[in-house]
PDB file of C-alpha atoms and ligand atoms in Angstrom:
ATOM      1  CA  LEU A  19     -12.331 -31.016   6.308  1.00 80.00           C
ATOM      2  CA  ILE A  20     -11.223 -34.615   7.306  1.00 82.00           C
ATOM      3  CA  THR A  21      -9.923 -37.684   5.325  1.00 80.00           C
ATOM      4  CA  VAL A  22     -10.316 -41.131   7.346  1.00 83.00           C
ATOM      5  CA  SER A  23      -8.900 -44.348   5.827  1.00 81.00           C
ATOM      6  CA  ALA A  24      -9.532 -47.429   8.244  1.00 81.00           C
ATOM      7  CA  ARG A  25      -8.252 -50.986   7.814  1.00 80.00           C
ATOM      8  CA  PRO A  26      -8.926 -54.321   9.913  1.00 78.00           C
ATOM      9  CA  LEU A  27      -6.062 -55.589  12.285  1.00 80.00           C
ATOM     10  CA  ALA A  28      -5.570 -59.071  13.416  1.00 79.00           C
ATOM     11  CA  LEU A  29      -3.615 -59.105  16.625  1.00 79.00           C
ATOM     12  CA  ALA A  30      -1.101 -61.945  17.724  1.00 79.00           C
ATOM     13  CA  ASP A  31      -3.684 -62.940  20.564  1.00 83.00           C
ATOM     14  CA  GLY A  32      -6.256 -63.755  17.796  1.00 81.00           C
ATOM     15  CA  SER A  33      -8.206 -60.691  18.757  1.00 82.00           C
ATOM     16  CA  ARG A  34      -9.249 -58.543  16.253  1.00 83.00           C
ATOM     17  CA  GLY A  35      -9.530 -54.696  15.878  1.00 83.00           C
ATOM     18  CA  ALA A  36      -9.037 -51.708  13.386  1.00 83.00           C
ATOM     19  CA  VAL A  37      -7.139 -48.889  12.807  1.00 84.00           C
ATOM     20  CA  ALA A  38      -8.617 -45.583  11.561  1.00 85.00           C
ATOM     21  CA  VAL A  39      -6.312 -42.694  10.409  1.00 84.00           C
ATOM     22  CA  PHE A  40      -7.684 -39.075  10.599  1.00 85.00           C
ATOM     23  CA  HIS A  41      -6.282 -36.856   8.214  1.00 84.00           C
ATOM     24  CA  ASP A  42      -6.778 -32.771   8.307  1.00 84.00           C
ATOM     25  CA  VAL A  43      -6.359 -31.839   4.609  1.00 80.00           C
ATOM     26  CA  THR A  44      -8.225 -28.241   5.086  1.00 84.00           C
ATOM     27  CA  GLU A  45      -5.076 -26.149   4.655  1.00 83.00           C
ATOM     28  CA  GLU A  46      -4.063 -28.586   1.549  1.00 80.00           C
ATOM     29  CA  ARG A  47      -7.529 -28.261  -0.091  1.00 81.00           C
ATOM     30  CA  ALA A  48      -7.498 -24.345   0.327  1.00 82.00           C
ATOM     31  CA  TYR A  49      -3.972 -24.081  -1.068  1.00 78.00           C
ATOM     32  CA  GLU A  50      -4.799 -26.090  -4.108  1.00 76.00           C
ATOM     33  CA  ALA A  51      -7.867 -24.187  -4.738  1.00 77.00           C
ATOM     34  CA  GLU A  52      -6.104 -20.745  -4.347  1.00 78.00           C
ATOM     35  CA  LEU A  53      -3.269 -22.079  -6.816  1.00 75.00           C
ATOM     36  CA  GLN A  54      -6.041 -23.265  -9.315  1.00 74.00           C
ATOM     37  CA  GLY A  55      -7.855 -19.900  -8.996  1.00 76.00           C
ATOM     38  CA  PHE A  56      -4.409 -18.102  -9.731  1.00 77.00           C
ATOM     39  CA  ALA A  57      -3.559 -20.084 -12.594  1.00 75.00           C
ATOM     40  CA  GLY A  58      -7.151 -19.662 -14.116  1.00 74.00           C
ATOM     41  CA  VAL A  59      -7.024 -15.846 -13.794  1.00 79.00           C
ATOM     42  CA  VAL A  60      -3.059 -15.664 -15.158  1.00 79.00           C
ATOM     43  CA  ALA A  61      -4.017 -17.947 -17.943  1.00 78.00           C
ATOM     44  CA  HIS A  62      -7.149 -15.852 -18.967  1.00 79.00           C
ATOM     45  CA  ASP A  63      -5.139 -12.379 -18.754  1.00 86.00           C
ATOM     46  CA  LEU A  64      -2.297 -14.044 -21.340  1.00 86.00           C
ATOM     47  CA  LYS A  65      -4.739 -15.060 -24.137  1.00 86.00           C
ATOM     48  CA  SER A  66      -5.789 -11.784 -25.622  1.00 86.00           C
ATOM     49  CA  PRO A  67      -2.094 -10.430 -25.721  1.00 89.00           C
ATOM     50  CA  LEU A  68      -1.172 -13.674 -27.496  1.00 90.00           C
ATOM     51  CA  THR A  69      -4.027 -13.405 -29.648  1.00 89.00           C
ATOM     52  CA  THR A  70      -2.670 -10.037 -30.653  1.00 91.00           C
ATOM     53  CA  VAL A  71       0.945 -11.370 -31.315  1.00 91.00           C
ATOM     54  CA  VAL A  72      -0.374 -14.238 -33.511  1.00 90.00           C
ATOM     55  CA  GLY A  73      -2.728 -11.395 -35.326  1.00 91.00           C
ATOM     56  CA  TYR A  74       0.261  -8.992 -36.341  1.00 92.00           C
ATOM     57  CA  ALA A  75       2.510 -12.022 -36.994  1.00 91.00           C
ATOM     58  CA  GLU A  76      -0.084 -12.943 -39.607  1.00 91.00           C
ATOM     59  CA  LEU A  77      -0.436  -9.647 -41.366  1.00 92.00           C
ATOM     60  CA  LEU A  78       3.151  -9.249 -41.493  1.00 93.00           C
ATOM     61  CA  GLU A  79       3.362 -12.302 -43.131  1.00 92.00           C
ATOM     62  CA  ASP A  80       1.592 -11.030 -46.070  1.00 91.00           C
ATOM     63  CA  GLU A  81       3.546  -7.867 -46.271  1.00 93.00           C
ATOM     64  CA  VAL A  82       6.986  -9.642 -45.985  1.00 93.00           C
ATOM     65  CA  ALA A  83       6.026 -11.998 -48.844  1.00 89.00           C
ATOM     66  CA  GLY A  84       8.983 -13.081 -50.959  1.00 91.00           C
ATOM     67  CA  ASN A  85      11.430 -12.613 -48.164  1.00 93.00           C
ATOM     68  CA  ASP A  86      11.914 -16.101 -47.104  1.00 94.00           C
ATOM     69  CA  GLU A  87      13.979 -14.986 -43.831  1.00 95.00           C
ATOM     70  CA  ALA A  88      11.622 -12.609 -42.650  1.00 94.00           C
ATOM     71  CA  LEU A  89       8.741 -15.409 -43.278  1.00 94.00           C
ATOM     72  CA  GLU A  90      10.694 -17.990 -41.476  1.00 94.00           C
ATOM     73  CA  HIS A  91      11.186 -15.503 -38.321  1.00 94.00           C
ATOM     74  CA  LEU A  92       7.548 -15.091 -38.432  1.00 93.00           C
ATOM     75  CA  GLY A  93       6.667 -18.462 -38.686  1.00 91.00           C
ATOM     76  CA  ARG A  94       8.576 -19.148 -35.449  1.00 92.00           C
ATOM     77  CA  ILE A  95       6.633 -16.304 -33.688  1.00 93.00           C
ATOM     78  CA  ARG A  96       3.358 -17.427 -34.738  1.00 90.00           C
ATOM     79  CA  ALA A  97       4.346 -21.379 -33.733  1.00 89.00           C
ATOM     80  CA  THR A  98       5.514 -20.298 -30.538  1.00 91.00           C
ATOM     81  CA  ALA A  99       2.627 -18.064 -29.604  1.00 91.00           C
ATOM     82  CA  THR A 100       0.097 -20.701 -30.849  1.00 88.00           C
ATOM     83  CA  ARG A 101       2.204 -23.277 -28.675  1.00 88.00           C
ATOM     84  CA  MET A 102       1.753 -21.039 -25.425  1.00 89.00           C
ATOM     85  CA  ARG A 103      -2.091 -20.551 -26.364  1.00 89.00           C
ATOM     86  CA  THR A 104      -2.761 -24.126 -26.691  1.00 88.00           C
ATOM     87  CA  LEU A 105      -1.077 -24.522 -23.022  1.00 88.00           C
ATOM     88  CA  ILE A 106      -3.145 -21.680 -21.707  1.00 89.00           C
ATOM     89  CA  ASP A 107      -6.121 -23.218 -23.326  1.00 88.00           C
ATOM     90  CA  ASP A 108      -5.233 -26.766 -21.500  1.00 89.00           C
ATOM     91  CA  LEU A 109      -4.428 -24.742 -18.304  1.00 87.00           C
ATOM     92  CA  LEU A 110      -8.121 -22.953 -18.422  1.00 86.00           C
ATOM     93  CA  THR A 111      -9.783 -26.294 -19.354  1.00 88.00           C
ATOM     94  CA  TYR A 112      -8.252 -28.143 -16.539  1.00 88.00           C
ATOM     95  CA  THR A 113      -9.082 -25.730 -13.716  1.00 85.00           C
ATOM     96  CA  SER A 114     -12.561 -25.157 -14.941  1.00 84.00           C
ATOM     97  CA  ALA A 115     -13.144 -28.885 -15.226  1.00 86.00           C
ATOM     98  CA  ARG A 116     -12.703 -29.040 -11.311  1.00 83.00           C
ATOM     99  CA  ASP A 117     -15.541 -26.564 -10.548  1.00 81.00           C
ATOM    100  CA  ALA A 118     -17.663 -26.390 -13.681  1.00 83.00           C
ATOM    101  CA  ALA A 119     -21.467 -27.948 -13.203  1.00 89.00           C
ATOM    102  CA  ILE A 120     -22.099 -31.144 -14.790  1.00 93.00           C
ATOM    103  CA  ASN A 121     -24.965 -31.179 -16.931  1.00 94.00           C
ATOM    104  CA  GLN A 122     -25.795 -34.837 -17.016  1.00 95.00           C
ATOM    105  CA  VAL A 123     -28.220 -35.933 -19.944  1.00 95.00           C
ATOM    106  CA  SER A 124     -28.673 -39.050 -21.982  1.00 95.00           C
ATOM    107  CA  PHE A 125     -26.918 -38.853 -25.518  1.00 95.00           C
ATOM    108  CA  PRO A 126     -25.674 -41.017 -28.085  1.00 94.00           C
ATOM    109  CA  LEU A 127     -21.711 -41.656 -27.421  1.00 96.00           C
ATOM    110  CA  GLY A 128     -21.459 -43.018 -31.154  1.00 94.00           C
ATOM    111  CA  ASP A 129     -22.417 -39.281 -32.759  1.00 93.00           C
ATOM    112  CA  LEU A 130     -20.180 -37.684 -30.585  1.00 95.00           C
ATOM    113  CA  VAL A 131     -17.226 -40.131 -31.351  1.00 96.00           C
ATOM    114  CA  GLN A 132     -18.190 -39.644 -35.130  1.00 94.00           C
ATOM    115  CA  GLU A 133     -17.929 -35.709 -35.027  1.00 94.00           C
ATOM    116  CA  VAL A 134     -14.814 -35.712 -33.282  1.00 95.00           C
ATOM    117  CA  VAL A 135     -12.977 -38.189 -35.630  1.00 93.00           C
ATOM    118  CA  ALA A 136     -14.735 -36.193 -38.562  1.00 91.00           C
ATOM    119  CA  ALA A 137     -13.176 -33.142 -37.147  1.00 90.00           C
ATOM    120  CA  ARG A 138      -9.787 -34.491 -36.730  1.00 87.00           C
ATOM    121  CA  LEU A 139      -9.863 -35.895 -40.555  1.00 85.00           C
ATOM    122  CA  HIS A 140     -10.911 -32.405 -41.686  1.00 81.00           C
ATOM    123  CA  ALA A 141      -7.820 -31.044 -39.892  1.00 78.00           C
ATOM    124  CA  SER A 142      -5.451 -33.129 -41.298  1.00 74.00           C
ATOM    125  CA  ARG A 143      -6.922 -32.882 -44.817  1.00 69.00           C
ATOM    126  CA  ALA A 144      -3.604 -30.635 -45.091  1.00 60.00           C
ATOM    127  CA  GLY A 145      -1.463 -33.452 -45.326  1.00 59.00           C
ATOM    128  CA  GLY A 146      -1.100 -35.079 -41.759  1.00 66.00           C
ATOM    129  CA  TYR A 147      -0.892 -38.819 -41.297  1.00 74.00           C
ATOM    130  CA  PHE A 148      -4.354 -40.492 -40.555  1.00 82.00           C
ATOM    131  CA  PRO A 149      -4.909 -44.125 -39.671  1.00 86.00           C
ATOM    132  CA  ASP A 150      -8.152 -45.782 -40.051  1.00 89.00           C
ATOM    133  CA  VAL A 151     -10.270 -45.391 -37.185  1.00 92.00           C
ATOM    134  CA  TYR A 152     -12.948 -48.261 -36.484  1.00 94.00           C
ATOM    135  CA  VAL A 153     -15.840 -47.112 -34.422  1.00 94.00           C
ATOM    136  CA  GLY A 154     -17.900 -50.360 -32.794  1.00 94.00           C
ATOM    137  CA  ARG A 155     -21.623 -50.178 -31.714  1.00 92.00           C
ATOM    138  CA  LEU A 156     -21.688 -47.334 -28.824  1.00 94.00           C
ATOM    139  CA  PRO A 157     -24.387 -47.283 -26.339  1.00 94.00           C
ATOM    140  CA  ALA A 158     -25.917 -43.829 -24.750  1.00 95.00           C
ATOM    141  CA  LEU A 159     -24.294 -42.144 -22.063  1.00 96.00           C
ATOM    142  CA  ASN A 160     -25.713 -40.410 -19.087  1.00 96.00           C
ATOM    143  CA  ALA A 161     -22.880 -37.780 -18.574  1.00 96.00           C
ATOM    144  CA  ASP A 162     -22.115 -33.765 -19.930  1.00 96.00           C
ATOM    145  CA  PRO A 163     -21.848 -34.287 -23.362  1.00 95.00           C
ATOM    146  CA  VAL A 164     -19.720 -30.925 -23.582  1.00 94.00           C
ATOM    147  CA  LEU A 165     -17.136 -32.405 -20.976  1.00 95.00           C
ATOM    148  CA  VAL A 166     -17.315 -36.040 -22.490  1.00 97.00           C
ATOM    149  CA  ARG A 167     -16.199 -34.038 -26.030  1.00 96.00           C
ATOM    150  CA  GLN A 168     -12.943 -33.086 -24.107  1.00 95.00           C
ATOM    151  CA  VAL A 169     -12.265 -36.441 -23.032  1.00 97.00           C
ATOM    152  CA  LEU A 170     -12.610 -37.981 -26.516  1.00 97.00           C
ATOM    153  CA  GLU A 171     -10.753 -35.345 -28.424  1.00 96.00           C
ATOM    154  CA  ASN A 172      -7.846 -35.842 -25.873  1.00 96.00           C
ATOM    155  CA  LEU A 173      -7.714 -39.666 -26.245  1.00 97.00           C
ATOM    156  CA  ILE A 174      -8.624 -39.960 -29.580  1.00 95.00           C
ATOM    157  CA  GLY A 175      -6.147 -37.179 -30.474  1.00 93.00           C
ATOM    158  CA  ASN A 176      -3.762 -38.868 -28.574  1.00 94.00           C
ATOM    159  CA  ALA A 177      -4.252 -42.152 -30.465  1.00 94.00           C
ATOM    160  CA  LEU A 178      -3.383 -40.336 -33.853  1.00 91.00           C
ATOM    161  CA  LYS A 179      -0.648 -38.336 -32.502  1.00 90.00           C
ATOM    162  CA  TYR A 180       1.184 -41.004 -30.995  1.00 92.00           C
ATOM    163  CA  THR A 181       0.908 -43.549 -34.149  1.00 88.00           C
ATOM    164  CA  ARG A 182       4.032 -42.835 -36.450  1.00 82.00           C
ATOM    165  CA  PRO A 183       3.526 -42.260 -40.175  1.00 79.00           C
ATOM    166  CA  GLY A 184       3.656 -45.040 -42.292  1.00 72.00           C
ATOM    167  CA  SER A 185       3.069 -47.865 -39.585  1.00 69.00           C
ATOM    168  CA  PRO A 186       0.207 -50.295 -40.473  1.00 67.00           C
ATOM    169  CA  ALA A 187      -2.246 -48.267 -38.097  1.00 80.00           C
ATOM    170  CA  ARG A 188      -5.580 -48.618 -36.867  1.00 90.00           C
ATOM    171  CA  VAL A 189      -7.251 -46.849 -33.951  1.00 94.00           C
ATOM    172  CA  ASP A 190     -10.634 -48.839 -32.784  1.00 95.00           C
ATOM    173  CA  VAL A 191     -13.305 -47.323 -30.351  1.00 96.00           C
ATOM    174  CA  THR A 192     -15.546 -49.658 -28.567  1.00 96.00           C
ATOM    175  CA  ALA A 193     -17.557 -49.979 -25.491  1.00 95.00           C
ATOM    176  CA  ARG A 194     -19.693 -52.604 -23.468  1.00 94.00           C
ATOM    177  CA  LEU A 195     -22.060 -52.126 -20.632  1.00 93.00           C
ATOM    178  CA  GLU A 196     -21.101 -53.387 -17.399  1.00 90.00           C
ATOM    179  CA  THR A 197     -23.611 -53.362 -14.327  1.00 85.00           C
ATOM    180  CA  GLU A 198     -21.619 -52.280 -10.920  1.00 76.00           C
ATOM    181  CA  GLN A 199     -21.984 -53.438  -7.796  1.00 69.00           C
ATOM    182  CA  ARG A 200     -22.496 -50.096  -6.305  1.00 70.00           C
ATOM    183  CA  GLY A 201     -25.680 -50.145  -8.798  1.00 76.00           C
ATOM    184  CA  GLY A 202     -26.583 -48.735 -12.110  1.00 87.00           C
ATOM    185  CA  THR A 203     -25.407 -49.441 -15.379  1.00 92.00           C
ATOM    186  CA  TRP A 204     -21.928 -48.156 -16.708  1.00 94.00           C
ATOM    187  CA  ALA A 205     -20.220 -47.925 -20.314  1.00 95.00           C
ATOM    188  CA  ARG A 206     -16.399 -49.001 -20.547  1.00 96.00           C
ATOM    189  CA  VAL A 207     -15.354 -47.064 -23.380  1.00 97.00           C
ATOM    190  CA  GLU A 208     -11.939 -48.380 -24.828  1.00 97.00           C
ATOM    191  CA  ILE A 209      -9.690 -46.454 -27.215  1.00 97.00           C
ATOM    192  CA  SER A 210      -7.189 -48.715 -28.793  1.00 96.00           C
ATOM    193  CA  ASP A 211      -4.223 -47.878 -30.914  1.00 95.00           C
ATOM    194  CA  ARG A 212      -1.197 -49.511 -32.583  1.00 93.00           C
ATOM    195  CA  GLY A 213       1.077 -46.438 -31.985  1.00 92.00           C
ATOM    196  CA  ILE A 214       4.474 -46.060 -30.052  1.00 93.00           C
ATOM    197  CA  GLY A 215       3.046 -47.493 -26.665  1.00 94.00           C
ATOM    198  CA  ILE A 216       3.764 -46.084 -23.324  1.00 96.00           C
ATOM    199  CA  PRO A 217       7.050 -47.202 -21.569  1.00 94.00           C
ATOM    200  CA  ALA A 218       6.897 -49.860 -18.785  1.00 93.00           C
ATOM    201  CA  GLY A 219       5.934 -48.163 -15.471  1.00 92.00           C
ATOM    202  CA  GLU A 220       4.689 -44.888 -16.714  1.00 93.00           C
ATOM    203  CA  HIS A 221       0.952 -45.999 -17.467  1.00 95.00           C
ATOM    204  CA  GLY A 222      -0.229 -44.333 -14.274  1.00 93.00           C
ATOM    205  CA  ARG A 223       1.996 -41.567 -14.233  1.00 95.00           C
ATOM    206  CA  VAL A 224       0.606 -40.232 -17.735  1.00 96.00           C
ATOM    207  CA  PHE A 225      -2.285 -39.063 -15.688  1.00 97.00           C
ATOM    208  CA  ASP A 226      -0.259 -36.316 -13.890  1.00 94.00           C
ATOM    209  CA  ARG A 227      -0.434 -32.944 -14.648  1.00 91.00           C
ATOM    210  CA  PHE A 228       2.521 -32.023 -16.822  1.00 91.00           C
ATOM    211  CA  HIS A 229       3.747 -35.717 -16.810  1.00 92.00           C
ATOM    212  CA  ARG A 230       4.927 -36.531 -20.426  1.00 92.00           C
ATOM    213  CA  ALA A 231       6.092 -40.138 -21.249  1.00 93.00           C
ATOM    214  CA  HIS A 232       8.131 -39.321 -24.675  1.00 91.00           C
ATOM    215  CA  PRO A 233       9.157 -35.690 -23.807  1.00 83.00           C
ATOM    216  CA  THR A 234      12.021 -35.585 -26.232  1.00 79.00           C
ATOM    217  CA  GLU A 235      10.748 -37.438 -29.297  1.00 81.00           C
ATOM    218  CA  GLY A 236       9.260 -34.242 -30.973  1.00 83.00           C
ATOM    219  CA  TYR A 237       5.487 -34.787 -30.250  1.00 87.00           C
ATOM    220  CA  PRO A 238       3.791 -31.444 -29.430  1.00 85.00           C
ATOM    221  CA  GLY A 239       1.587 -31.325 -26.291  1.00 88.00           C
ATOM    222  CA  THR A 240       1.394 -29.914 -23.329  1.00 90.00           C
ATOM    223  CA  GLY A 241       1.106 -32.835 -20.450  1.00 93.00           C
ATOM    224  CA  LEU A 242      -2.200 -31.944 -19.385  1.00 94.00           C
ATOM    225  CA  GLY A 243      -4.632 -33.429 -21.754  1.00 96.00           C
ATOM    226  CA  LEU A 244      -4.987 -36.912 -19.454  1.00 97.00           C
ATOM    227  CA  ALA A 245      -5.067 -34.941 -16.477  1.00 96.00           C
ATOM    228  CA  ILE A 246      -8.143 -33.169 -17.846  1.00 96.00           C
ATOM    229  CA  CYS A 247      -9.742 -36.659 -18.903  1.00 97.00           C
ATOM    230  CA  GLN A 248      -9.354 -37.909 -15.430  1.00 97.00           C
ATOM    231  CA  ARG A 249     -10.687 -34.834 -13.774  1.00 95.00           C
ATOM    232  CA  ILE A 250     -13.854 -34.957 -16.070  1.00 96.00           C
ATOM    233  CA  VAL A 251     -14.341 -38.881 -15.967  1.00 97.00           C
ATOM    234  CA  GLU A 252     -14.064 -38.780 -12.073  1.00 95.00           C
ATOM    235  CA  ARG A 253     -16.201 -35.807 -11.581  1.00 95.00           C
ATOM    236  CA  HIS A 254     -19.106 -38.201 -13.197  1.00 95.00           C
ATOM    237  CA  GLY A 255     -18.118 -40.906 -10.590  1.00 93.00           C
ATOM    238  CA  GLY A 256     -16.160 -42.958 -13.419  1.00 95.00           C
ATOM    239  CA  ALA A 257     -12.625 -44.252 -13.516  1.00 96.00           C
ATOM    240  CA  ILE A 258      -9.787 -44.127 -16.415  1.00 97.00           C
ATOM    241  CA  GLY A 259      -6.790 -46.102 -17.086  1.00 97.00           C
ATOM    242  CA  ALA A 260      -4.128 -47.007 -19.411  1.00 98.00           C
ATOM    243  CA  THR A 261      -2.979 -50.442 -20.411  1.00 97.00           C
ATOM    244  CA  ASP A 262      -0.770 -51.997 -23.327  1.00 96.00           C
ATOM    245  CA  ASN A 263      -3.088 -53.090 -26.216  1.00 94.00           C
ATOM    246  CA  PRO A 264      -2.582 -56.415 -26.896  1.00 90.00           C
ATOM    247  CA  GLY A 265      -2.038 -56.144 -30.564  1.00 82.00           C
ATOM    248  CA  GLY A 266       0.929 -53.437 -29.813  1.00 90.00           C
ATOM    249  CA  GLY A 267       0.186 -50.104 -29.193  1.00 94.00           C
ATOM    250  CA  THR A 268      -1.740 -48.558 -26.096  1.00 96.00           C
ATOM    251  CA  ARG A 269      -5.466 -48.933 -24.810  1.00 97.00           C
ATOM    252  CA  PHE A 270      -7.079 -46.228 -22.854  1.00 98.00           C
ATOM    253  CA  TRP A 271     -10.489 -47.045 -20.872  1.00 98.00           C
ATOM    254  CA  PHE A 272     -12.887 -45.238 -18.859  1.00 98.00           C
ATOM    255  CA  THR A 273     -16.217 -45.917 -17.612  1.00 96.00           C
ATOM    256  CA  LEU A 274     -19.163 -43.560 -17.339  1.00 96.00           C
ATOM    257  CA  PRO A 275     -22.812 -43.815 -16.459  1.00 95.00           C
ATOM    258  CA  ALA A 276     -24.832 -45.581 -19.482  1.00 95.00           C
ATOM    259  CA  GLY A 277     -27.831 -43.667 -20.631  1.00 93.00           C
ATOM    260  CA  ASP A 278     -31.008 -44.555 -22.764  1.00 88.00           C
ATOM    261  CA  ASP A 279     -30.289 -46.228 -25.855  1.00 78.00           C
ATOM    262  CA  PRO A 280     -33.168 -45.777 -28.471  1.00 65.00           C
ATOM    263  CA  ALA A 281     -31.231 -46.428 -31.551  1.00 65.00           C
ATOM    264  CA  PRO A 282     -27.641 -47.076 -31.281  1.00 66.00           C
ATOM    265  CA  ARG A 283     -25.479 -46.277 -34.489  1.00 73.00           C
ATOM    266  CA  PRO A 284     -23.930 -48.969 -36.474  1.00 74.00           C
ATOM    267  CA  PRO A 285     -20.268 -49.840 -36.439  1.00 78.00           C
ATOM    268  CA  ALA A 286     -18.128 -47.780 -38.955  1.00 82.00           C
ATOM    269  CA  ARG A 287     -14.739 -47.233 -40.680  1.00 85.00           C
ATOM    270  CA  LEU A 288     -13.597 -43.567 -40.657  1.00 81.00           C
ATOM    271  CA  ALA A 289     -10.618 -43.373 -43.095  1.00 78.00           C
ATOM    272  CA  GLN A 290      -9.007 -40.820 -45.311  1.00 71.00           C
ATOM    273  CA  ALA A 291     -10.599 -40.462 -48.595  1.00 63.00           C
TER     274      ALA A 291
HETATM  275  P1  LIG B   5       0.374 -34.489 -24.225  1.00 59.87           P
HETATM  276  O1  LIG B   5       0.019 -35.402 -25.213  1.00 59.87           O
HETATM  277  O2  LIG B   5       0.235 -33.189 -24.259  1.00 59.87           O
HETATM  278  O3  LIG B   5       1.778 -34.448 -23.717  1.00 59.87           O
HETATM  279  P2  LIG B   5      -1.400 -35.907 -22.365  1.00 59.87           P
HETATM  280  O4  LIG B   5      -1.762 -35.644 -20.901  1.00 59.87           O
HETATM  281  O5  LIG B   5      -2.519 -36.056 -23.197  1.00 59.87           O
HETATM  282  O6  LIG B   5      -0.245 -34.785 -22.768  1.00 59.87           O
HETATM  283  O7  LIG B   5      -0.399 -37.322 -22.336  1.00 59.87           O
HETATM  284  C1  LIG B   5       0.677 -37.264 -21.421  1.00 59.87           C
HETATM  285  C2  LIG B   5       1.527 -38.255 -21.846  1.00 59.87           C
HETATM  286  O8  LIG B   5       1.115 -39.670 -22.115  1.00 59.87           O
HETATM  287  C3  LIG B   5       2.202 -37.978 -23.195  1.00 59.87           C
HETATM  288  O9  LIG B   5       3.034 -36.999 -23.184  1.00 59.87           O
HETATM  289  C4  LIG B   5       2.649 -39.282 -23.965  1.00 59.87           C
HETATM  290  O10 LIG B   5       3.993 -39.449 -23.455  1.00 59.87           O
HETATM  291  C5  LIG B   5       1.872 -40.496 -23.162  1.00 59.87           C
HETATM  292  N1  LIG B   5       0.603 -40.765 -23.956  1.00 59.87           N
HETATM  293  C6  LIG B   5      -0.840 -40.278 -24.039  1.00 59.87           C
HETATM  294  N2  LIG B   5      -1.442 -40.849 -24.990  1.00 59.87           N
HETATM  295  C7  LIG B   5      -0.707 -41.843 -25.601  1.00 59.87           C
HETATM  296  C8  LIG B   5      -0.769 -42.934 -26.498  1.00 59.87           C
HETATM  297  N3  LIG B   5      -2.077 -43.013 -27.292  1.00 59.87           N
HETATM  298  N4  LIG B   5       0.260 -43.362 -26.976  1.00 59.87           N
HETATM  299  C9  LIG B   5       1.445 -43.474 -26.366  1.00 59.87           C
HETATM  300  N5  LIG B   5       1.684 -42.629 -25.304  1.00 59.87           N
HETATM  301  C10 LIG B   5       0.630 -41.732 -24.848  1.00 59.87           C
END
């Protein structure tokens, strides 16, 4: 497997030429594929013992009811095992997003966004902080809905996670259609928050796997979510990026092929009751 890059060259005597660089990446790609396969197998085999650990910790919690110290220790076991399980899930999603078949169909993005926000809202009923989410008029996409759901869960989840409780916050999900030079209509989807922001110089690096821009600040996570999003969007031929939100906070955007739009859902505000 060879990659080729070329660029034009203007010489001092006025003549013009071009430089082409051929790079054999066969070995690099094979190594990467082997590593990913390995990570996938290990992750899969680690999952079931962890489920057992969490299950027994829960059983014991019932048995030691009233013993605060024992309950606290069991709580730590459960929390740690749950964190490991999240990491394994993310690793499996990351490796499978590379090879999974893409089932591209036309579907309304607005419905999927509402489902993802409603699920988050439901999960946070236990007392979590939840900024208002404003969803604009969203088009249909021509993409794999299962994979797009993962992108939305990560980006909307991050927008909520990296917004400090108590700040006058909101999250906006908007989209517009663009006709690209290479042909076809693409949807550019934007998720803007008023959260803690990304430090200068980190906006590109947050898509690197395991890279976390706020590692010491007590936000749980694996550093794989955005790498998963990038992989999924790029497999559809789209692009993804992050910028500062002009109103403060962060704006993530991605492009995916637009679908047929029979009846777009009207804009909505989704908030905690
Ligand atoms: P995780 O959230 O699990 O750490 P991600 O890959 O989703 O991993 O994100 C990578 C890093 O990018 C995060 O650790 C965080 O520092 C930064 N980040 C992502 N989304 C946001 C956001 N909406 N606001 C501020 N920082 C963000």
